[in-house]
mmCIF file of C-alpha atoms in Angstrom:
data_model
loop_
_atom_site.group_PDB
_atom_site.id
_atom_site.type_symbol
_atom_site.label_atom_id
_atom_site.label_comp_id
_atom_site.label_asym_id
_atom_site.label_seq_id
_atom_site.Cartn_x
_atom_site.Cartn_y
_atom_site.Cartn_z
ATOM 1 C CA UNK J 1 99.350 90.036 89.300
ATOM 2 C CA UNK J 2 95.870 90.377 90.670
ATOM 3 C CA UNK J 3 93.648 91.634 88.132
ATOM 4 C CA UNK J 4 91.744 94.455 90.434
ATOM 5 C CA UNK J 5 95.966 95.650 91.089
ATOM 6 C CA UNK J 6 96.498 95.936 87.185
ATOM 7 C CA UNK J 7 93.369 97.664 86.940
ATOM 8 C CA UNK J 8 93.923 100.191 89.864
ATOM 9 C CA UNK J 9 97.720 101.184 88.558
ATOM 10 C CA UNK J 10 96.833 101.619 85.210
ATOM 11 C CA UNK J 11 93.895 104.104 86.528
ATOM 12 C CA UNK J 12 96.690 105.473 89.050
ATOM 13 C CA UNK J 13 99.023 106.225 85.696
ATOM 14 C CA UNK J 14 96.815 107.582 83.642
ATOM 15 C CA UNK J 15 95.606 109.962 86.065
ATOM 16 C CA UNK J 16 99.095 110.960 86.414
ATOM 17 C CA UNK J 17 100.480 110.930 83.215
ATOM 18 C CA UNK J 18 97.243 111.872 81.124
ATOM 19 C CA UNK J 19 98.512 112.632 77.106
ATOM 20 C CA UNK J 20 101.804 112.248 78.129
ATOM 21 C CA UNK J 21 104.730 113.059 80.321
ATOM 22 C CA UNK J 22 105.870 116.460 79.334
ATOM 23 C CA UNK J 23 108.751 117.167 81.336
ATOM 24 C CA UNK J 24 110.458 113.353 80.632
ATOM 25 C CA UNK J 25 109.478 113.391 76.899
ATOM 26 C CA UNK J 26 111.140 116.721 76.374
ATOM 27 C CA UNK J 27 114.238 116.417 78.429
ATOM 28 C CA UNK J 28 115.214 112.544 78.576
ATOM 29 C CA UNK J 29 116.647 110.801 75.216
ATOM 30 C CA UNK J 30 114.561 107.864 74.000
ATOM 31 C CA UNK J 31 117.372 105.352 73.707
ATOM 32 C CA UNK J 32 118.261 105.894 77.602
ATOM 33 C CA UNK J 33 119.095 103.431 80.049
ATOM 34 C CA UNK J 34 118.852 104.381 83.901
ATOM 35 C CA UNK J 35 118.810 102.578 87.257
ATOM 36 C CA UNK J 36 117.415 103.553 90.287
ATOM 37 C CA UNK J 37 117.741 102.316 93.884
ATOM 38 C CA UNK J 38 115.045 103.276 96.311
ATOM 39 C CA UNK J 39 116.152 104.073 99.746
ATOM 40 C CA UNK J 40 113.996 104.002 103.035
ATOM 41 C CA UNK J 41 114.606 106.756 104.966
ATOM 42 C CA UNK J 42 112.823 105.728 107.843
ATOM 43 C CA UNK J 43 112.297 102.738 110.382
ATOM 44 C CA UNK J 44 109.331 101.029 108.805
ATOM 45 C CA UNK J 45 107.601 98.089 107.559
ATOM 46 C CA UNK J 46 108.222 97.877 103.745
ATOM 47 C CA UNK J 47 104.753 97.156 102.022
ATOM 48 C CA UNK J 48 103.980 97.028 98.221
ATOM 49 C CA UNK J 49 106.887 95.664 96.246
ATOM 50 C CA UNK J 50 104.958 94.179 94.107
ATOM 51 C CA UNK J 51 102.813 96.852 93.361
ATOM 52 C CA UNK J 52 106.077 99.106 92.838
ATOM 53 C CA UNK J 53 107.351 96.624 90.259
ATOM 54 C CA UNK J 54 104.278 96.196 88.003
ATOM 55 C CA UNK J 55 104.292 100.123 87.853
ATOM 56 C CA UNK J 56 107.184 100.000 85.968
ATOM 57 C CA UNK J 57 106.026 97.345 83.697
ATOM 58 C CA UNK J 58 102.884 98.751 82.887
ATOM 59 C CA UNK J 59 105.320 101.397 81.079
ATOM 60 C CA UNK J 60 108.026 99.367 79.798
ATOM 61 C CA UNK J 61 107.519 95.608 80.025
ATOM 62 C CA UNK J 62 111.536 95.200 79.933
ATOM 63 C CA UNK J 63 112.322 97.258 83.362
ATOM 64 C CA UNK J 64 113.441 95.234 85.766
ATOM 65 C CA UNK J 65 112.214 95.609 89.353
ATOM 66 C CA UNK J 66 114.752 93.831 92.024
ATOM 67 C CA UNK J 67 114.537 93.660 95.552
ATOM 68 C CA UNK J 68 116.797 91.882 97.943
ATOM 69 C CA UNK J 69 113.898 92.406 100.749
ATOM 70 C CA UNK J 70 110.255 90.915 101.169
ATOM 71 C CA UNK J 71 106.862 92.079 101.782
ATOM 72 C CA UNK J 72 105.844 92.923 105.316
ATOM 73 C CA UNK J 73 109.845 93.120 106.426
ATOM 74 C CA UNK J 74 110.775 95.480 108.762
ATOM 75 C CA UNK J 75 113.165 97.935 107.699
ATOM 76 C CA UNK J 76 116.170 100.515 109.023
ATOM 77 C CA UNK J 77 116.313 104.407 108.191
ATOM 78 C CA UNK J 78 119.086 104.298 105.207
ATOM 79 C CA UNK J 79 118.483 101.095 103.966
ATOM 80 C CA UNK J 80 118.633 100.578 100.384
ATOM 81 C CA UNK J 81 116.117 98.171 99.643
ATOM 82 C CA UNK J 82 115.261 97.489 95.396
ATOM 83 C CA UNK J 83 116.646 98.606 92.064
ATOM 84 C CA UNK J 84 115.117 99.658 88.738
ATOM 85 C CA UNK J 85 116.950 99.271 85.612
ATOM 86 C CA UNK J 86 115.781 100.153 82.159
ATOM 87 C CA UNK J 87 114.153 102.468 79.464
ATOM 88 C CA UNK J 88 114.912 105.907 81.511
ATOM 89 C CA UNK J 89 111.265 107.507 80.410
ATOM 90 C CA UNK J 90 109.430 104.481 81.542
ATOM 91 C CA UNK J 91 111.559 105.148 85.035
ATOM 92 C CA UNK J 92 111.047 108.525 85.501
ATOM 93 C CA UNK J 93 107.449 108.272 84.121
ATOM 94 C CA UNK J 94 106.457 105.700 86.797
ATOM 95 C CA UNK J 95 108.590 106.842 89.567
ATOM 96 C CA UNK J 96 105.874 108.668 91.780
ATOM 97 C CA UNK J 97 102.290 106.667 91.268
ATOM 98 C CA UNK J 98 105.474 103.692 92.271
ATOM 99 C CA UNK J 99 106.384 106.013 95.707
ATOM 100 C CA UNK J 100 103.095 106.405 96.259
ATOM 101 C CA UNK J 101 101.653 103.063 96.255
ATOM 102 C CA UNK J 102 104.693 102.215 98.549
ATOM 103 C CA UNK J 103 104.800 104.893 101.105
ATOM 104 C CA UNK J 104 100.798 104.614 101.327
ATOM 105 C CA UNK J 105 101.264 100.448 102.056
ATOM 106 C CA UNK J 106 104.518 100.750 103.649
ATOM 107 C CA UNK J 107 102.879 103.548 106.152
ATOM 108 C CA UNK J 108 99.465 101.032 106.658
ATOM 109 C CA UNK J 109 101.580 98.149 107.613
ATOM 110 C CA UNK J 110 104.083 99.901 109.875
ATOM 111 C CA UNK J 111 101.390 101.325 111.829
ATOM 112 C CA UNK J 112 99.584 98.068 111.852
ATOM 113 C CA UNK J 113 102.580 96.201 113.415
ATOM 114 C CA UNK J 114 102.975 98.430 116.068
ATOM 115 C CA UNK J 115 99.421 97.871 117.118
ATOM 116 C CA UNK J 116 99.907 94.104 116.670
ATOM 117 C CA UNK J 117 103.486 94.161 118.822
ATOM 118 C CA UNK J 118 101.007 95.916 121.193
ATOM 119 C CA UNK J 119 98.872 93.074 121.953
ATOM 120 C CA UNK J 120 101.038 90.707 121.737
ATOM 121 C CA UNK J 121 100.705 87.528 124.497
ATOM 122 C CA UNK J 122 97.052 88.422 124.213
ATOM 123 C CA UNK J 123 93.907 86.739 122.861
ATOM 124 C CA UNK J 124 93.129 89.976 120.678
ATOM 125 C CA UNK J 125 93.398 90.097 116.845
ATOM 126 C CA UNK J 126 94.232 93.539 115.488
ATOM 127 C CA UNK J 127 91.318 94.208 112.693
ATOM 128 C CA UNK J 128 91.316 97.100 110.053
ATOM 129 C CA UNK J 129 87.913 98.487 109.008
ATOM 130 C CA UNK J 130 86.372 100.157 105.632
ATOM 131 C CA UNK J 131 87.581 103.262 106.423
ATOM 132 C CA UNK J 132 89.583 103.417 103.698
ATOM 133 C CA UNK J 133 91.249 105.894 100.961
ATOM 134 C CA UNK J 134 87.940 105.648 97.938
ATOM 135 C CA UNK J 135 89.592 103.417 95.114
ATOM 136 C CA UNK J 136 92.273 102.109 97.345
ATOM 137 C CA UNK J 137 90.482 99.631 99.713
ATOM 138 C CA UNK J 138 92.418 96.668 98.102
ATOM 139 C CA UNK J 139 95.970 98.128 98.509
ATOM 140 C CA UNK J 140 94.808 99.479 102.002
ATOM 141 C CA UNK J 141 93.535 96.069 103.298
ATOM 142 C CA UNK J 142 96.519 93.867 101.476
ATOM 143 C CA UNK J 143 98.834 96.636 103.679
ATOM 144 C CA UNK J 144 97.150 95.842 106.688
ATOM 145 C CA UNK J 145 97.502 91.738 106.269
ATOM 146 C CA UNK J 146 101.479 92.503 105.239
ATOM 147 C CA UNK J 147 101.714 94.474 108.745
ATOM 148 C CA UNK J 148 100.356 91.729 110.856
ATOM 149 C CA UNK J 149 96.519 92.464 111.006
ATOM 150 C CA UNK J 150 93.609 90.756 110.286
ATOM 151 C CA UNK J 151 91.317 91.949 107.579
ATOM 152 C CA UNK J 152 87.515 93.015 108.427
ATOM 153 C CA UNK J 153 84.729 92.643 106.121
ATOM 154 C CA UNK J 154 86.000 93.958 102.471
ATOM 155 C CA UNK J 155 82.663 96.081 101.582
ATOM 156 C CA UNK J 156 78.798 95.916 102.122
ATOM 157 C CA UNK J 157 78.426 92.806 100.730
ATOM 158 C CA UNK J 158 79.996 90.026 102.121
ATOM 159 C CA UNK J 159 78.926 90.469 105.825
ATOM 160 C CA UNK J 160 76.221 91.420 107.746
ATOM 161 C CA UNK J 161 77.009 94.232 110.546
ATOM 162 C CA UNK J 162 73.830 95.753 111.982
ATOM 163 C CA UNK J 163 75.230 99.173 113.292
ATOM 164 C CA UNK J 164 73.975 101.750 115.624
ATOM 165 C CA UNK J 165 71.780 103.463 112.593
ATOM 166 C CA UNK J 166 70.307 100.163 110.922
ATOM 167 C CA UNK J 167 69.267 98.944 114.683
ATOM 168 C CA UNK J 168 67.113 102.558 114.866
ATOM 169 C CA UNK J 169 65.420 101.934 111.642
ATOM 170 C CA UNK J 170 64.429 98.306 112.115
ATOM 171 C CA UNK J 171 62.745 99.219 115.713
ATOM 172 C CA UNK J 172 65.407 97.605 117.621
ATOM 173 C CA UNK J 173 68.393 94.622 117.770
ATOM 174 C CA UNK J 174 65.875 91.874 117.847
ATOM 175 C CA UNK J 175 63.869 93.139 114.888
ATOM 176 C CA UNK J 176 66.809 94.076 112.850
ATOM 177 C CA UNK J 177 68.139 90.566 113.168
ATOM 178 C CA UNK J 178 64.861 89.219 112.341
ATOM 179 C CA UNK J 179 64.826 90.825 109.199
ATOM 180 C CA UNK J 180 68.218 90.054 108.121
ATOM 181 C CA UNK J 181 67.395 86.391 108.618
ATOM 182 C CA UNK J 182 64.481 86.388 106.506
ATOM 183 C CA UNK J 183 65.746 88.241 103.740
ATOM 184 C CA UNK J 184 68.339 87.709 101.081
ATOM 185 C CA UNK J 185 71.305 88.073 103.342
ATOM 186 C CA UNK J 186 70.275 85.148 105.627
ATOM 187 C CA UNK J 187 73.433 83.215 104.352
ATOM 188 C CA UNK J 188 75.979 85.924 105.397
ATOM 189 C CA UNK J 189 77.607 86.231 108.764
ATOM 190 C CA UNK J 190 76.148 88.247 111.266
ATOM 191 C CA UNK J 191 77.413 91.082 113.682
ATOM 192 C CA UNK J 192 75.327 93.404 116.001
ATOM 193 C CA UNK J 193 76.727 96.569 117.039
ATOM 194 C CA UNK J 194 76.233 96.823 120.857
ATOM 195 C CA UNK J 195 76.053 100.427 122.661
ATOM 196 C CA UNK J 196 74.844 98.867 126.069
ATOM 197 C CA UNK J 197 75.353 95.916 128.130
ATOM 198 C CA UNK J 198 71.406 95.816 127.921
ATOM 199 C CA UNK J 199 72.205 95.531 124.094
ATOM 200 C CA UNK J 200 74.817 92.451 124.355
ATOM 201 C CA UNK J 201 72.289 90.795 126.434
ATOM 202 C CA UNK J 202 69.954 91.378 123.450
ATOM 203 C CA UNK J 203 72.455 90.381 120.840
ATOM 204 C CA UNK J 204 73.563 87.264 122.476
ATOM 205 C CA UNK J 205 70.261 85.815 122.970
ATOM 206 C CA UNK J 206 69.966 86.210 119.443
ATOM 207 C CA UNK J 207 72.623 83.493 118.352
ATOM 208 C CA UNK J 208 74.379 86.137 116.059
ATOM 209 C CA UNK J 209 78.130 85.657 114.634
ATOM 210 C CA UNK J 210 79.724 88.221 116.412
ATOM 211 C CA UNK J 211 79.319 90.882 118.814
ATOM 212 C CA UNK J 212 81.058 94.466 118.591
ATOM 213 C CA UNK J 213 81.080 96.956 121.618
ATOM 214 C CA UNK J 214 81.254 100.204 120.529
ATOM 215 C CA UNK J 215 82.832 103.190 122.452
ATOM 216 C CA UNK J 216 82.829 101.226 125.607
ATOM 217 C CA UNK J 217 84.858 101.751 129.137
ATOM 218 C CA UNK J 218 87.069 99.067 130.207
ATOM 219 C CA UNK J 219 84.749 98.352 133.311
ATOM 220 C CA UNK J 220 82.164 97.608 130.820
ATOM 221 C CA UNK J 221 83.631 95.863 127.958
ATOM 222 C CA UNK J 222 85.229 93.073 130.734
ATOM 223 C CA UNK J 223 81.384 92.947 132.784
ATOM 224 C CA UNK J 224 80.388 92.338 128.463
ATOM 225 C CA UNK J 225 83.074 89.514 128.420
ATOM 226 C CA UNK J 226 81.858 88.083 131.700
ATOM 227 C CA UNK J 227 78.389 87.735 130.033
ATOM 228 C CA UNK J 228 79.417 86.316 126.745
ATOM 229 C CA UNK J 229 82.243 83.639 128.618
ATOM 230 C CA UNK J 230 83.661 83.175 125.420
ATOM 231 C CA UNK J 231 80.145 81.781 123.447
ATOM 232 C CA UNK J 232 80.209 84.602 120.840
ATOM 233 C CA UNK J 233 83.006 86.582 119.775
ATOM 234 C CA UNK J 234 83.103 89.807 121.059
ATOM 235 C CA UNK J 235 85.109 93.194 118.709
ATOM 236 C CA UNK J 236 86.190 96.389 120.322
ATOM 237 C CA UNK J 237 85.520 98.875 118.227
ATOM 238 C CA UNK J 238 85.906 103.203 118.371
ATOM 239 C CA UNK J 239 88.812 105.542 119.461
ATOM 240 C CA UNK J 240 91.161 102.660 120.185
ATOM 241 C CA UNK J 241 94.709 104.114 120.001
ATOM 242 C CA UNK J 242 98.434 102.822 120.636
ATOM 243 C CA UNK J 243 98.258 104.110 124.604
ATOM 244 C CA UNK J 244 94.859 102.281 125.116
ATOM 245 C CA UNK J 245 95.388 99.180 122.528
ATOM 246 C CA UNK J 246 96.677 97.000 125.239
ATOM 247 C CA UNK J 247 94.460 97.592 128.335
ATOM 248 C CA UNK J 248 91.571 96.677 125.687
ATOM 249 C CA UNK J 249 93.209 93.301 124.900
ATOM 250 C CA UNK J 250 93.723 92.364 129.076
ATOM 251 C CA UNK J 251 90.102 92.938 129.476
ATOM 252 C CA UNK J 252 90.100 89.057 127.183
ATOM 253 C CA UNK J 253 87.923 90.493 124.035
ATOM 254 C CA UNK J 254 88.720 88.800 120.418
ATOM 255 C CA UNK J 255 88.864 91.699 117.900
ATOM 256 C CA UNK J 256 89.836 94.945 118.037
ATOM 257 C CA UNK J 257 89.343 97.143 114.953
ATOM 258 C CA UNK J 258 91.075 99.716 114.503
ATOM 259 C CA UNK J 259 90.163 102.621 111.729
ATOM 260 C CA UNK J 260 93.792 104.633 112.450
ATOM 261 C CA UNK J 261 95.503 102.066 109.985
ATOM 262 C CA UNK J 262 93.709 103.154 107.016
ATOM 263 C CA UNK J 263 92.391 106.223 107.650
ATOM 264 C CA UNK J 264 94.828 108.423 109.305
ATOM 265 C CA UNK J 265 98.035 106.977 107.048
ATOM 266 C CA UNK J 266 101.671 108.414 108.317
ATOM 267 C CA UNK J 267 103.694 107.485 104.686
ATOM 268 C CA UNK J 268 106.866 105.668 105.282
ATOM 269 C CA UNK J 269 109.601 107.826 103.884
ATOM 270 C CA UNK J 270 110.916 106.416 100.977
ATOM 271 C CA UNK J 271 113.018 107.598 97.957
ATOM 272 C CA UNK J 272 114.263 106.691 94.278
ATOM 273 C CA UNK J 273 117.517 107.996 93.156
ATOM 274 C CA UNK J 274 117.788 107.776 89.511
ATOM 275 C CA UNK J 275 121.134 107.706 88.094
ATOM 276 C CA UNK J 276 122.475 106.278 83.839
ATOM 277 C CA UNK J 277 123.524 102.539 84.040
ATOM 278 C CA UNK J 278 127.228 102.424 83.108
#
């Protein structure tokens, strides 16, 4: 297990469970065994296994986690899709920081497939962005990859994107670029926000990496492909929704990012009935 997971649940449990569990310490004996089988109780892409099982064994290293299922499988209301078995306080203990890593990742990556089976037959790649929960951006960005998409940068650091705000301090595109390429960030991949065609003219004599259009009509985001004719890449970016995914895509752009994944989550339904192992 990834160490930055480890670390995250065992900050996700001890917020929960602070000096102790006080409802499952007074009311469960020590000594008992349970089993649980978590139930889906809605269509969905199942997301975070993994994350579920580890949960568990942060408690109790001898619960067992089981799943018949995988990762990024699409799943029916009513399906009963993994068991727990073990030490009954480590079960109960665990069982909601496990629910909601799984209905937060499960949610991410069913939402993320539908905007993928939206584009499909299309050049466009369905991109998350950083808009994610504070703390979570690893779980957030894994869900997206299980659900089809592609993930964007993964913070400040390992890409350059010279946004709408950064271009008005520098004194324009052209100086803003200028500056990135003689400073310390020369070495990183570059992206230029563009609010006019004016500006992808700009951008794209400027040799960058990539090119996004922000909050642009169809009529101009296909005269902004006609320009580019596939030289730099070009990323759709702001208010792009299910109903207007695909009319994006037929205009022939490459990316289209997409903060709805991660920043307006729907949770998958799921459940964990606990019963005593015979």
């Amino acid at each position: 297990m990834d160490n930055e997971i480890t670390e995250c649940i065992r900050r996700a449990l001890a917020e929960d469970v602070g000096t102790g569990d006080a409802t499952t310490l007074a009311t469960t004996p020590e000594n008992l065994v349970l089993r649980g089988t978590f139930l889906a109780k809605s269509d969905g892409v199942i997301a975070g296994l993994e994350v579920a099982g580890q949960v568990f064994r942060e408690l109790d290293p001898s619960v067992r986690f089981e799943t018949d299922v995988i990762d990024g499988q699409t799943l029916r209301s009513e399906s009963t899709f993994a068991f727990v078995t073990g030490p009954g306080r480590a079960i109960l203990t665990g069982e909601r920081t496990a629910l909601n890593f799984l209905q937060r990742m499960s949610g991410i990556a069913t939402t993320t497939r539908s905007f993928v089976d939206a584009v499909e037959g299309t050049r466009a790649v369905i991109f998350d962005t950083r808009k994610t929960a504070p703390g979570l951006r690893y779980f957030d960005k894994l869900a997206v990859r299980l659900g089809g998409g592609t993930n964007h940068r993964t913070g400040l650091f390992d890409m350059v994107l010279i946004k709408d705000n950064h271009i008005d301090a520098a004194g324009g595109i052209t100086a803003a670029v200028e500056r990135v390429r003689a400073g310390s960030s020369a070495k990183l991949p570059v992206e230029v926000e563009c609010r006019t065609l004016n500006d992808v003219r700009e951008a794209f004599g400027l040799s960058v990496d990539r090119m996004m259009l922000d909050n642009m009509d169809l009529a101009t985001i296909r005269e902004a492909v006609r320009i580019v004719a596939g030289r730099v890449p070009l990323e759709v970016s702001g208010n792009v929704t299910l109903e207007t995914v695909r009319s994006i895509a037929e205009t022939g752009v490459d990316l289209i990012s997409v903060g709805a994944l991660t920043h307006s989550v729907r949770a998958m339904d799921i459940s964990l009935k606990i019963i005593k192992d015979e």
